[in-house]
Amino acid sequence: MGDRTPLVVVGSGVAGLCTALAAAPRPVLLLGRGHQGEGSATSLAQGGIAAAIGPGDSIESHVTDTLVAGAFRNDGAAVRALVGAAPDAIAWLQGLGAAFDRDAAGVRLGREGGHRASRIVHAGGDATGAHVLSVLSAAAASAPHIQWRGGIDVDALQLRGQRVCGVRLGAAGGGETVATDAVVLATGGIGALFARTTNPVGAEGSGLALAMAAGARARDLEFVQFHPTALDLPAHSLPLLTEALRGRGARLVDARGMPLMAGLHPLADLAPRDIVARRVWQAGRDGGAWLDATARGIEWGVEFPTVLAACQLHGIDPSREPVPVTAAAHFHMGGLATDALGRTSLPGLHAVGEVACTGVHGANRLASNSLLEGVVFGRRLGARLASLPSPIAGGGPVALAARGPALEAGRLQQLRTLMWQAAGPQRNGPGLAAAIAAMRPLAAAGWQGRLALAVLEAAARRRVGIGAHWRDDEPVGAFADPGGGSRALAYGATY
Ligand code: SIN
């Protein structure tokens, strides 16, 4: 490789690890805020990886389900690339040592919201993310081309003109700078900017804010997905109750035990996530929502050990009593505008995984397409950057674009409350306008405030209800549905 600069990958969840592994033999500097992927959303992912590998299933059907969930706002080519590569992604992970759950027919295939077929591969029941992370981490730790440094928060990008040419490692890295001709951001989403989230507390959009500070273009920032079933605790980062529970027959009920989803959608409890999350959000205002999995013959210790442990920690036995649930910020479909080759609008800067917005998820991600995205697009990007010739080094001065200071704890809490109230599962113009005004001083005080303000402004600008971006004061977006009519009408989801 001669004296070629290392590829710098920022983020060591599934997308960053897959990019780093696929870049061999190019030297990679892999930087993570945690050590060995800890603190990444990947480690918490309970849902599995969607792949059309079951009898009677097809790539075409997985494509359609992805488009329907995404309210047909998806980039069709990206969807086909993602879904078409899913069977190979599963085989590649197995080749690295991933042990997916099996039954008599082979790899066991589960069902989650929005999928019309059983096509979700799991590992350790609901511990898929942790298992996949450990397999990828072991491969990265023993890969000679990867140098992995944990505990590093990249807080600035170096630019020569418009081209990104290096990163600054934050305080823990002694402010050192590293020169490179290619930076990949794989830094995850923004769930922790909301008062209730299934994400780890560090998921504040650090990479997105960094790239925006350097002038990279973002898109669809208002498309934030809310998961319908987080354990309802008085806390910020909440344990997830995986959608696979509803795939196994669990039902959402109200305080009187009446089914919440009956009559709202043909797929009822397994309707696309935005629809179920709004129903749970509304039920939360009318006395609460519960997930009832008591009558289902579930083998909790085998199928859902993570959920069981979280419930037991809080004195709940899910096999005997319905579990209180709340909607919670879960996944960012928006992010850094990224093309099919993983390029952002700044030469030299790439993005992959949740921080990127290729348009693949449209306005609402289909369940279990996110680990898949990290694997498929990460591998593709790594392989491309391994073979890409170095750009001709330009001259001129190097400037530093820094993310800037973070908000102090009290202001961060204020920000999360504003985001939850105004930009949660149900939004409207007056609420967004008030939150924008209240956010301005926070935007002047810290980078999380600037990012949150950009999300609010994007939500205020999109004056239509679509996918996870639901405006109760604006019409439902009209869009083509292969089934005919608008999805809202087709699915009766007009509440
Ligand atoms: C879940 O297990 O419900 C979450 C899966 C996902 O976000 O795709």
Short mmCIF file of C-alpha atoms and ligand atoms in Angstrom, two decimals:
data_model
loop_
_atom_site.label_atom_id
_atom_site.label_comp_id
_atom_site.label_asym_id
_atom_site.label_seq_id
_atom_site.Cartn_x
_atom_site.Cartn_y
_atom_site.Cartn_z
CA MET A 1 0.00 0.00 0.00
CA GLY A 2 3.10 2.19 -0.02
CA ASP A 3 2.81 5.37 2.04
CA ARG A 4 -0.94 5.66 1.61
CA THR A 5 -2.74 7.34 4.52
CA PRO A 6 -4.94 5.09 6.65
CA LEU A 7 -8.67 5.01 6.09
CA VAL A 8 -10.17 6.63 9.21
CA VAL A 9 -13.42 5.01 10.35
CA VAL A 10 -15.22 6.82 13.17
CA GLY A 11 -17.62 4.57 15.08
CA SER A 12 -17.31 0.92 16.01
CA GLY A 13 -20.86 -0.40 15.82
CA VAL A 14 -21.93 -2.76 13.05
CA ALA A 15 -21.50 -0.25 10.18
CA GLY A 16 -18.04 0.91 11.23
CA LEU A 17 -16.77 -2.60 11.88
CA CYS A 18 -18.04 -3.94 8.55
CA THR A 19 -16.49 -1.00 6.70
CA ALA A 20 -13.16 -1.53 8.46
CA LEU A 21 -13.13 -5.28 7.82
CA ALA A 22 -14.02 -4.94 4.14
CA ALA A 23 -11.29 -2.33 3.54
CA ALA A 24 -8.50 -4.92 3.83
CA PRO A 25 -5.67 -4.75 2.99
CA ARG A 26 -5.81 -0.96 3.20
CA PRO A 27 -4.68 0.17 6.68
CA VAL A 28 -7.62 1.34 8.79
CA LEU A 29 -7.64 3.49 11.91
CA LEU A 30 -10.88 2.53 13.67
CA LEU A 31 -11.96 5.05 16.28
CA GLY A 32 -14.73 4.48 18.80
CA ARG A 33 -16.05 6.51 21.72
CA GLY A 34 -16.43 3.29 23.70
CA HIS A 35 -14.09 0.34 23.80
CA GLN A 36 -14.82 -2.70 21.57
CA GLY A 37 -18.14 -1.30 20.37
CA GLU A 38 -19.58 -0.67 23.84
CA GLY A 39 -22.05 2.19 23.95
CA SER A 40 -23.12 1.60 20.36
CA ALA A 41 -26.77 1.05 19.46
CA THR A 42 -25.70 -2.22 17.83
CA SER A 43 -25.01 -3.74 21.23
CA LEU A 44 -28.66 -3.12 22.23
CA ALA A 45 -30.32 -4.32 19.02
CA GLN A 46 -32.82 -7.05 19.85
CA GLY A 47 -34.51 -7.36 16.53
CA GLY A 48 -32.47 -9.35 14.09
CA ILE A 49 -31.51 -9.08 10.49
CA ALA A 50 -34.14 -9.26 7.78
CA ALA A 51 -33.38 -11.50 4.80
CA ALA A 52 -35.72 -13.17 2.32
CA ILE A 53 -34.31 -16.67 2.72
CA GLY A 54 -37.40 -18.60 3.81
CA PRO A 55 -39.56 -20.85 1.65
CA GLY A 56 -42.13 -18.85 -0.31
CA ASP A 57 -40.42 -15.55 0.49
CA SER A 58 -38.78 -13.36 -2.14
CA ILE A 59 -36.50 -10.36 -2.52
CA GLU A 60 -39.41 -8.64 -4.28
CA SER A 61 -41.65 -9.10 -1.25
CA HIS A 62 -38.96 -7.75 1.11
CA VAL A 63 -38.51 -4.77 -1.23
CA THR A 64 -42.26 -4.08 -1.19
CA ASP A 65 -42.49 -4.29 2.61
CA THR A 66 -39.55 -1.87 2.90
CA LEU A 67 -41.25 0.60 0.55
CA VAL A 68 -44.63 0.33 2.26
CA ALA A 69 -43.08 0.92 5.70
CA GLY A 70 -41.10 3.84 4.26
CA ALA A 71 -44.30 5.47 2.93
CA PHE A 72 -42.82 5.12 -0.58
CA ARG A 73 -40.32 7.88 0.16
CA ASN A 74 -37.47 5.40 -0.20
CA ASP A 75 -34.74 5.49 -2.82
CA GLY A 76 -35.73 2.42 -4.84
CA ALA A 77 -32.22 1.59 -6.06
CA ALA A 78 -30.88 1.71 -2.51
CA VAL A 79 -33.69 -0.57 -1.31
CA ARG A 80 -32.92 -3.10 -4.01
CA ALA A 81 -29.21 -2.99 -3.23
CA LEU A 82 -29.90 -3.50 0.49
CA VAL A 83 -32.50 -6.22 0.27
CA GLY A 84 -30.86 -8.05 -2.63
CA ALA A 85 -27.62 -8.39 -0.67
CA ALA A 86 -29.30 -9.62 2.52
CA PRO A 87 -28.94 -13.39 1.94
CA ASP A 88 -25.23 -12.94 1.21
CA ALA A 89 -24.82 -10.75 4.32
CA ILE A 90 -26.24 -13.54 6.49
CA ALA A 91 -23.89 -16.07 4.88
CA TRP A 92 -20.90 -13.73 5.37
CA LEU A 93 -21.69 -13.27 9.06
CA GLN A 94 -22.03 -17.03 9.47
CA GLY A 95 -18.65 -17.40 7.81
CA LEU A 96 -17.20 -15.10 10.48
CA GLY A 97 -18.74 -17.30 13.18
CA ALA A 98 -22.19 -15.84 13.79
CA ALA A 99 -24.42 -18.55 15.26
CA PHE A 100 -27.97 -17.66 14.30
CA ASP A 101 -30.82 -19.39 16.11
CA ARG A 102 -32.02 -22.58 14.44
CA ASP A 103 -35.01 -24.85 14.36
CA ALA A 104 -35.66 -28.15 12.61
CA ALA A 105 -35.83 -26.41 9.21
CA GLY A 106 -32.50 -24.57 9.55
CA VAL A 107 -31.99 -20.92 10.55
CA ARG A 108 -35.12 -19.93 12.47
CA LEU A 109 -37.04 -17.08 10.85
CA GLY A 110 -39.12 -14.76 13.01
CA ARG A 111 -41.69 -12.12 12.18
CA GLU A 112 -41.70 -8.40 13.01
CA GLY A 113 -43.84 -5.37 12.24
CA GLY A 114 -44.43 -4.53 8.58
CA HIS A 115 -43.13 -7.87 7.30
CA ARG A 116 -45.60 -10.08 5.51
CA ALA A 117 -43.30 -13.07 5.83
CA SER A 118 -41.19 -14.69 8.53
CA ARG A 119 -37.74 -13.45 7.53
CA ILE A 120 -35.96 -12.18 10.64
CA VAL A 121 -32.79 -13.96 11.66
CA HIS A 122 -31.92 -13.75 15.38
CA ALA A 123 -29.04 -14.82 17.59
CA GLY A 124 -29.34 -15.68 21.28
CA GLY A 125 -33.08 -14.95 20.99
CA ASP A 126 -33.31 -11.20 21.45
CA ALA A 127 -29.53 -10.65 21.80
CA THR A 128 -28.80 -10.41 18.07
CA GLY A 129 -26.97 -7.08 18.14
CA ALA A 130 -24.70 -8.09 21.01
CA HIS A 131 -23.87 -11.37 19.29
CA VAL A 132 -23.17 -9.82 15.89
CA LEU A 133 -21.07 -7.12 17.57
CA SER A 134 -18.97 -9.70 19.41
CA VAL A 135 -18.36 -11.66 16.17
CA LEU A 136 -17.39 -8.54 14.21
CA SER A 137 -15.29 -7.17 17.09
CA ALA A 138 -13.32 -10.40 17.33
CA ALA A 139 -12.68 -10.32 13.58
CA ALA A 140 -11.58 -6.67 13.72
CA ALA A 141 -9.36 -7.23 16.76
CA SER A 142 -7.44 -9.93 14.92
CA ALA A 143 -7.33 -8.21 11.52
CA PRO A 144 -3.77 -7.05 10.83
CA HIS A 145 -4.88 -4.07 8.73
CA ILE A 146 -7.00 -2.53 11.54
CA GLN A 147 -5.65 -0.37 14.33
CA TRP A 148 -8.49 0.08 16.82
CA ARG A 149 -8.49 2.91 19.36
CA GLY A 150 -11.32 3.15 21.87
CA GLY A 151 -12.29 6.05 24.14
CA ILE A 152 -11.80 8.58 21.33
CA ASP A 153 -14.30 11.30 20.45
CA VAL A 154 -13.41 12.87 17.08
CA ASP A 155 -14.34 16.52 17.62
CA ALA A 156 -13.12 18.24 14.44
CA LEU A 157 -12.51 17.60 10.76
CA GLN A 158 -9.56 19.02 8.86
CA LEU A 159 -10.34 20.57 5.50
CA ARG A 160 -8.23 21.70 2.61
CA GLY A 161 -10.64 23.83 0.67
CA GLN A 162 -13.80 21.72 0.51
CA ARG A 163 -11.96 18.39 0.84
CA VAL A 164 -11.80 16.60 4.17
CA CYS A 165 -8.18 15.69 4.82
CA GLY A 166 -8.00 14.65 8.45
CA VAL A 167 -9.61 14.35 11.87
CA ARG A 168 -8.81 15.71 15.31
CA LEU A 169 -9.02 13.26 18.16
CA GLY A 170 -10.73 15.04 21.07
CA ALA A 171 -9.45 15.58 24.59
CA ALA A 172 -8.97 11.84 25.27
CA GLY A 173 -6.80 11.66 22.15
CA GLY A 174 -4.72 14.60 23.35
CA GLY A 175 -6.03 16.79 20.49
CA GLU A 176 -3.82 14.86 18.08
CA THR A 177 -4.66 15.19 14.37
CA VAL A 178 -4.53 12.35 11.85
CA ALA A 179 -4.16 13.04 8.13
CA THR A 180 -6.13 10.90 5.71
CA ASP A 181 -7.68 11.08 2.26
CA ALA A 182 -10.86 9.30 3.40
CA VAL A 183 -12.93 9.59 6.57
CA VAL A 184 -15.96 7.37 7.16
CA LEU A 185 -18.51 8.45 9.75
CA ALA A 186 -20.39 5.50 11.25
CA THR A 187 -21.43 7.28 14.41
CA GLY A 188 -25.10 6.25 14.74
CA GLY A 189 -28.27 8.20 15.40
CA ILE A 190 -29.84 10.92 17.51
CA GLY A 191 -32.32 9.11 19.79
CA ALA A 192 -30.71 10.48 22.94
CA LEU A 193 -31.78 14.00 21.95
CA PHE A 194 -35.30 12.94 23.01
CA ALA A 195 -36.53 12.53 26.60
CA ARG A 196 -37.50 8.92 25.94
CA THR A 197 -35.32 6.68 23.79
CA THR A 198 -34.32 3.09 23.24
CA ASN A 199 -30.84 4.31 22.21
CA PRO A 200 -27.76 4.49 24.41
CA VAL A 201 -27.28 7.86 26.15
CA GLY A 202 -24.39 8.74 23.83
CA ALA A 203 -26.59 8.61 20.69
CA GLU A 204 -26.73 12.40 20.39
CA GLY A 205 -25.72 12.70 16.75
CA SER A 206 -22.07 13.60 17.41
CA GLY A 207 -20.94 12.61 13.90
CA LEU A 208 -23.88 14.28 12.20
CA ALA A 209 -23.21 17.51 14.11
CA LEU A 210 -19.51 17.31 13.26
CA ALA A 211 -20.14 16.90 9.54
CA MET A 212 -22.78 19.65 9.51
CA ALA A 213 -20.31 21.98 11.25
CA ALA A 214 -17.92 21.29 8.36
CA GLY A 215 -20.63 22.16 5.83
CA ALA A 216 -21.82 18.68 4.78
CA ARG A 217 -25.39 18.51 3.54
CA ALA A 218 -28.00 16.77 5.68
CA ARG A 219 -31.43 15.60 4.53
CA ASP A 220 -34.74 14.34 5.93
CA LEU A 221 -33.71 15.33 9.46
CA GLU A 222 -37.35 15.29 10.56
CA PHE A 223 -37.72 11.56 9.84
CA VAL A 224 -37.20 10.09 13.30
CA GLN A 225 -38.66 6.70 14.07
CA PHE A 226 -40.35 5.99 17.39
CA HIS A 227 -40.51 2.44 18.66
CA PRO A 228 -43.90 1.50 20.10
CA THR A 229 -42.71 -0.70 22.94
CA ALA A 230 -40.03 0.56 25.30
CA LEU A 231 -40.42 -0.44 28.94
CA ASP A 232 -42.21 2.50 30.56
CA LEU A 233 -39.85 3.61 33.34
CA PRO A 234 -39.08 7.07 34.70
CA ALA A 235 -35.76 7.14 32.84
CA HIS A 236 -34.16 8.54 29.68
CA SER A 237 -32.64 5.50 27.96
CA LEU A 238 -35.26 2.74 28.19
CA PRO A 239 -35.04 -1.02 27.69
CA LEU A 240 -36.58 -2.17 24.43
CA LEU A 241 -39.33 -4.80 24.29
CA THR A 242 -38.60 -6.21 20.87
CA GLU A 243 -41.23 -6.26 18.16
CA ALA A 244 -40.51 -9.98 17.84
CA LEU A 245 -42.70 -10.38 20.92
CA ARG A 246 -45.65 -9.24 18.86
CA GLY A 247 -44.39 -11.57 16.13
CA ARG A 248 -44.85 -14.32 18.74
CA GLY A 249 -48.39 -13.23 19.47
CA ALA A 250 -48.09 -10.59 22.23
CA ARG A 251 -50.78 -7.90 21.99
CA LEU A 252 -50.96 -4.24 22.88
CA VAL A 253 -53.79 -3.45 25.28
CA ASP A 254 -55.16 -0.46 27.17
CA ALA A 255 -55.82 -0.10 30.89
CA ARG A 256 -58.99 -2.21 30.57
CA GLY A 257 -57.19 -4.94 28.65
CA MET A 258 -58.83 -3.96 25.34
CA PRO A 259 -56.70 -4.47 22.19
CA LEU A 260 -55.17 -1.20 21.01
CA MET A 261 -54.57 -2.10 17.38
CA ALA A 262 -57.83 -3.86 16.54
CA GLY A 263 -59.42 -2.41 13.40
CA LEU A 264 -56.66 0.12 12.75
CA HIS A 265 -54.65 -1.83 10.21
CA PRO A 266 -54.86 -5.21 8.49
CA LEU A 267 -51.62 -6.27 10.19
CA ALA A 268 -52.98 -5.09 13.60
CA ASP A 269 -50.15 -5.35 16.18
CA LEU A 270 -47.68 -6.00 13.38
CA ALA A 271 -48.56 -2.87 11.41
CA PRO A 272 -45.62 -0.65 10.34
CA ARG A 273 -43.91 0.88 13.32
CA ASP A 274 -45.03 4.49 12.84
CA ILE A 275 -48.67 3.47 13.01
CA VAL A 276 -48.28 1.35 16.14
CA ALA A 277 -46.07 3.96 17.84
CA ARG A 278 -48.64 6.70 17.35
CA ARG A 279 -51.35 4.50 18.81
CA VAL A 280 -49.22 3.74 21.86
CA TRP A 281 -48.35 7.43 22.22
CA GLN A 282 -52.02 8.34 22.18
CA ALA A 283 -52.92 5.54 24.60
CA GLY A 284 -50.19 6.87 26.89
CA ARG A 285 -52.15 10.11 27.12
CA ASP A 286 -55.40 8.22 27.76
CA GLY A 287 -54.28 6.07 30.69
CA GLY A 288 -51.43 3.95 29.39
CA ALA A 289 -50.49 1.06 27.13
CA TRP A 290 -49.34 -2.45 28.00
CA LEU A 291 -47.86 -5.35 26.10
CA ASP A 292 -49.63 -8.54 27.05
CA ALA A 293 -47.56 -11.65 26.33
CA THR A 294 -48.98 -13.77 29.14
CA ALA A 295 -50.97 -16.32 27.15
CA ARG A 296 -48.44 -17.23 24.50
CA GLY A 297 -46.34 -20.18 25.69
CA ILE A 298 -43.16 -18.18 25.17
CA GLU A 299 -39.90 -19.73 26.39
CA TRP A 300 -38.67 -16.50 27.92
CA GLY A 301 -35.18 -17.59 28.94
CA VAL A 302 -34.42 -18.87 25.44
CA GLU A 303 -36.38 -16.57 23.15
CA PHE A 304 -36.27 -13.25 25.01
CA PRO A 305 -33.58 -13.39 27.70
CA THR A 306 -32.77 -9.69 27.33
CA VAL A 307 -36.38 -8.56 27.73
CA LEU A 308 -36.90 -10.98 30.62
CA ALA A 309 -33.84 -9.65 32.47
CA ALA A 310 -34.93 -6.02 31.96
CA CYS A 311 -38.44 -6.74 33.24
CA GLN A 312 -37.22 -8.74 36.22
CA LEU A 313 -34.84 -5.95 37.16
CA HIS A 314 -37.93 -3.81 37.64
CA GLY A 315 -40.01 -6.43 39.44
CA ILE A 316 -42.15 -7.40 36.44
CA ASP A 317 -42.81 -11.01 35.37
CA PRO A 318 -43.81 -10.75 31.67
CA SER A 319 -45.07 -14.33 31.60
CA ARG A 320 -47.71 -13.46 34.22
CA GLU A 321 -48.54 -9.78 33.82
CA PRO A 322 -48.83 -7.23 30.98
CA VAL A 323 -45.79 -4.96 30.77
CA PRO A 324 -46.24 -1.15 30.75
CA VAL A 325 -44.92 0.33 27.51
CA THR A 326 -44.25 3.73 25.98
CA ALA A 327 -43.22 4.94 22.57
CA ALA A 328 -39.56 6.06 22.47
CA ALA A 329 -37.18 7.60 19.91
CA HIS A 330 -35.49 4.68 18.17
CA PHE A 331 -33.93 5.35 14.76
CA HIS A 332 -33.02 8.28 12.53
CA MET A 333 -33.98 7.76 8.89
CA GLY A 334 -32.59 11.22 8.09
CA GLY A 335 -28.94 12.13 8.38
CA LEU A 336 -26.00 13.06 6.19
CA ALA A 337 -27.04 13.10 2.56
CA THR A 338 -25.10 10.17 1.14
CA ASP A 339 -25.05 8.81 -2.39
CA ALA A 340 -25.02 5.19 -3.53
CA LEU A 341 -21.23 5.10 -3.08
CA GLY A 342 -21.38 6.34 0.52
CA ARG A 343 -20.14 9.84 -0.41
CA THR A 344 -21.36 12.92 1.43
CA SER A 345 -21.41 16.36 -0.18
CA LEU A 346 -17.82 16.96 1.08
CA PRO A 347 -15.12 15.18 -0.93
CA GLY A 348 -13.18 12.80 1.30
CA LEU A 349 -16.05 12.41 3.78
CA HIS A 350 -18.21 9.28 3.69
CA ALA A 351 -21.05 8.10 5.90
CA VAL A 352 -22.63 4.72 6.55
CA GLY A 353 -25.27 3.24 8.84
CA GLU A 354 -27.69 5.34 10.86
CA VAL A 355 -25.75 8.61 10.53
CA ALA A 356 -26.13 8.40 6.75
CA CYS A 357 -29.25 9.13 4.78
CA THR A 358 -29.17 7.24 1.50
CA GLY A 359 -32.96 7.37 1.38
CA VAL A 360 -33.10 3.60 1.80
CA HIS A 361 -35.57 3.75 4.70
CA GLY A 362 -37.81 6.45 3.30
CA ALA A 363 -39.95 8.09 5.99
CA ASN A 364 -40.02 5.05 8.28
CA ARG A 365 -37.59 2.13 8.55
CA LEU A 366 -38.83 -1.43 8.26
CA ALA A 367 -37.99 -3.55 11.31
CA SER A 368 -34.63 -5.35 11.23
CA ASN A 369 -33.36 -3.48 8.18
CA SER A 370 -30.85 -1.50 10.27
CA LEU A 371 -28.25 -4.11 11.24
CA LEU A 372 -28.68 -5.22 7.63
CA GLU A 373 -27.88 -1.71 6.40
CA GLY A 374 -24.73 -1.60 8.50
CA VAL A 375 -23.50 -4.93 7.14
CA VAL A 376 -24.43 -4.47 3.47
CA PHE A 377 -23.49 -0.82 2.98
CA GLY A 378 -20.51 -1.05 5.35
CA ARG A 379 -19.00 -3.93 3.39
CA ARG A 380 -19.69 -2.19 0.12
CA LEU A 381 -18.11 1.08 1.25
CA GLY A 382 -15.06 -0.58 2.79
CA ALA A 383 -14.37 -2.56 -0.37
CA ARG A 384 -14.70 0.55 -2.52
CA LEU A 385 -12.40 2.65 -0.36
CA ALA A 386 -9.80 -0.12 -0.35
CA SER A 387 -9.49 0.04 -4.11
CA LEU A 388 -9.99 3.77 -4.61
CA PRO A 389 -6.82 5.52 -5.81
CA SER A 390 -5.59 8.33 -3.57
CA PRO A 391 -6.72 11.74 -4.82
CA ILE A 392 -4.02 14.05 -6.11
CA ALA A 393 -2.92 15.94 -2.98
CA GLY A 394 -3.98 19.57 -3.31
CA GLY A 395 -2.09 22.51 -1.92
CA GLY A 396 -3.34 25.28 0.28
CA PRO A 397 -3.90 25.80 3.96
CA VAL A 398 -5.62 23.27 6.22
CA ALA A 399 -8.56 24.58 8.25
CA LEU A 400 -10.23 22.97 11.22
CA ALA A 401 -14.04 22.61 11.44
CA ALA A 402 -14.87 21.84 15.04
CA ARG A 403 -18.14 20.54 16.45
CA GLY A 404 -17.84 23.00 19.34
CA PRO A 405 -18.72 22.80 23.01
CA ALA A 406 -21.34 20.41 24.36
CA LEU A 407 -24.37 21.50 26.39
CA GLU A 408 -24.16 21.21 30.16
CA ALA A 409 -26.46 18.64 31.78
CA GLY A 410 -29.37 20.92 32.78
CA ARG A 411 -29.67 22.41 29.31
CA LEU A 412 -29.38 19.00 27.70
CA GLN A 413 -32.32 17.84 29.78
CA GLN A 414 -34.30 20.88 28.68
CA LEU A 415 -33.48 20.07 25.06
CA ARG A 416 -34.65 16.46 25.41
CA THR A 417 -37.96 17.55 26.91
CA LEU A 418 -38.54 20.07 24.11
CA MET A 419 -37.76 17.49 21.45
CA TRP A 420 -40.03 14.89 23.00
CA GLN A 421 -42.96 17.26 23.36
CA ALA A 422 -42.70 19.02 19.98
CA ALA A 423 -40.99 16.52 17.69
CA GLY A 424 -42.22 13.21 19.14
CA PRO A 425 -44.62 10.78 17.42
CA GLN A 426 -47.24 13.53 16.97
CA ARG A 427 -46.27 17.02 15.83
CA ASN A 428 -47.92 20.26 14.82
CA GLY A 429 -47.00 23.73 13.63
CA PRO A 430 -47.64 25.73 16.82
CA GLY A 431 -45.78 23.17 18.97
CA LEU A 432 -42.81 23.16 16.60
CA ALA A 433 -42.73 26.98 16.39
CA ALA A 434 -42.69 27.28 20.19
CA ALA A 435 -39.95 24.64 20.48
CA ILE A 436 -37.85 26.39 17.82
CA ALA A 437 -38.02 29.64 19.79
CA ALA A 438 -37.10 27.86 23.02
CA MET A 439 -34.28 25.96 21.30
CA ARG A 440 -32.47 29.02 19.94
CA PRO A 441 -30.60 29.83 23.17
CA LEU A 442 -29.61 26.17 23.46
CA ALA A 443 -28.35 26.23 19.88
CA ALA A 444 -26.13 29.17 20.82
CA ALA A 445 -24.81 27.27 23.83
CA GLY A 446 -23.87 23.87 22.42
CA TRP A 447 -23.72 21.57 19.43
CA GLN A 448 -26.62 19.36 20.53
CA GLY A 449 -28.78 22.50 20.51
CA ARG A 450 -27.75 23.34 16.93
CA LEU A 451 -28.56 19.84 15.76
CA ALA A 452 -31.88 19.71 17.60
CA LEU A 453 -32.81 23.09 16.13
CA ALA A 454 -32.10 21.79 12.63
CA VAL A 455 -34.39 18.80 13.28
CA LEU A 456 -37.18 21.04 14.56
CA GLU A 457 -36.86 23.41 11.61
CA ALA A 458 -36.99 20.50 9.16
CA ALA A 459 -40.12 19.17 10.90
CA ALA A 460 -41.75 22.61 10.75
CA ARG A 461 -40.95 22.94 7.04
CA ARG A 462 -42.48 19.59 6.05
CA ARG A 463 -46.13 20.53 6.25
CA VAL A 464 -47.54 17.12 5.58
CA GLY A 465 -47.91 13.97 7.65
CA ILE A 466 -45.82 11.19 6.23
CA GLY A 467 -44.34 8.02 7.73
CA ALA A 468 -42.83 8.66 11.14
CA HIS A 469 -43.21 12.42 10.64
CA TRP A 470 -46.81 12.81 11.72
CA ARG A 471 -48.44 16.24 11.70
CA ASP A 472 -51.82 16.36 13.38
CA ASP A 473 -52.45 19.79 11.81
CA GLU A 474 -51.61 18.94 8.22
CA PRO A 475 -52.96 16.54 5.60
CA VAL A 476 -51.59 13.06 5.13
CA GLY A 477 -49.06 13.01 2.30
CA ALA A 478 -50.33 11.60 -0.97
CA PHE A 479 -48.07 9.11 -2.63
CA ALA A 480 -48.26 6.25 -5.05
CA ASP A 481 -49.06 2.90 -3.50
CA PRO A 482 -48.71 -0.16 -5.75
CA GLY A 483 -51.83 -1.48 -4.02
CA GLY A 484 -53.75 1.58 -5.19
CA GLY A 485 -54.77 4.67 -3.26
CA SER A 486 -52.86 6.34 -0.50
CA ARG A 487 -51.40 4.19 2.20
CA ALA A 488 -53.34 6.09 4.83
CA LEU A 489 -56.58 5.14 3.14
CA ALA A 490 -55.47 1.64 2.27
CA TYR A 491 -54.53 0.99 5.86
CA GLY A 492 -57.20 3.04 7.55
CA ALA A 493 -54.49 4.76 9.56
CA THR A 494 -56.17 8.12 9.58
CA TYR A 495 -56.23 8.75 13.31
C1 SIN B 1 -37.09 -4.57 17.67
O1 SIN B 1 -36.54 -5.60 18.01
O2 SIN B 1 -38.26 -4.34 17.89
C2 SIN B 1 -36.28 -3.50 16.98
C3 SIN B 1 -35.76 -3.99 15.70
C4 SIN B 1 -35.40 -2.86 14.80
O3 SIN B 1 -35.30 -1.72 15.23
O4 SIN B 1 -35.26 -3.11 13.61
#
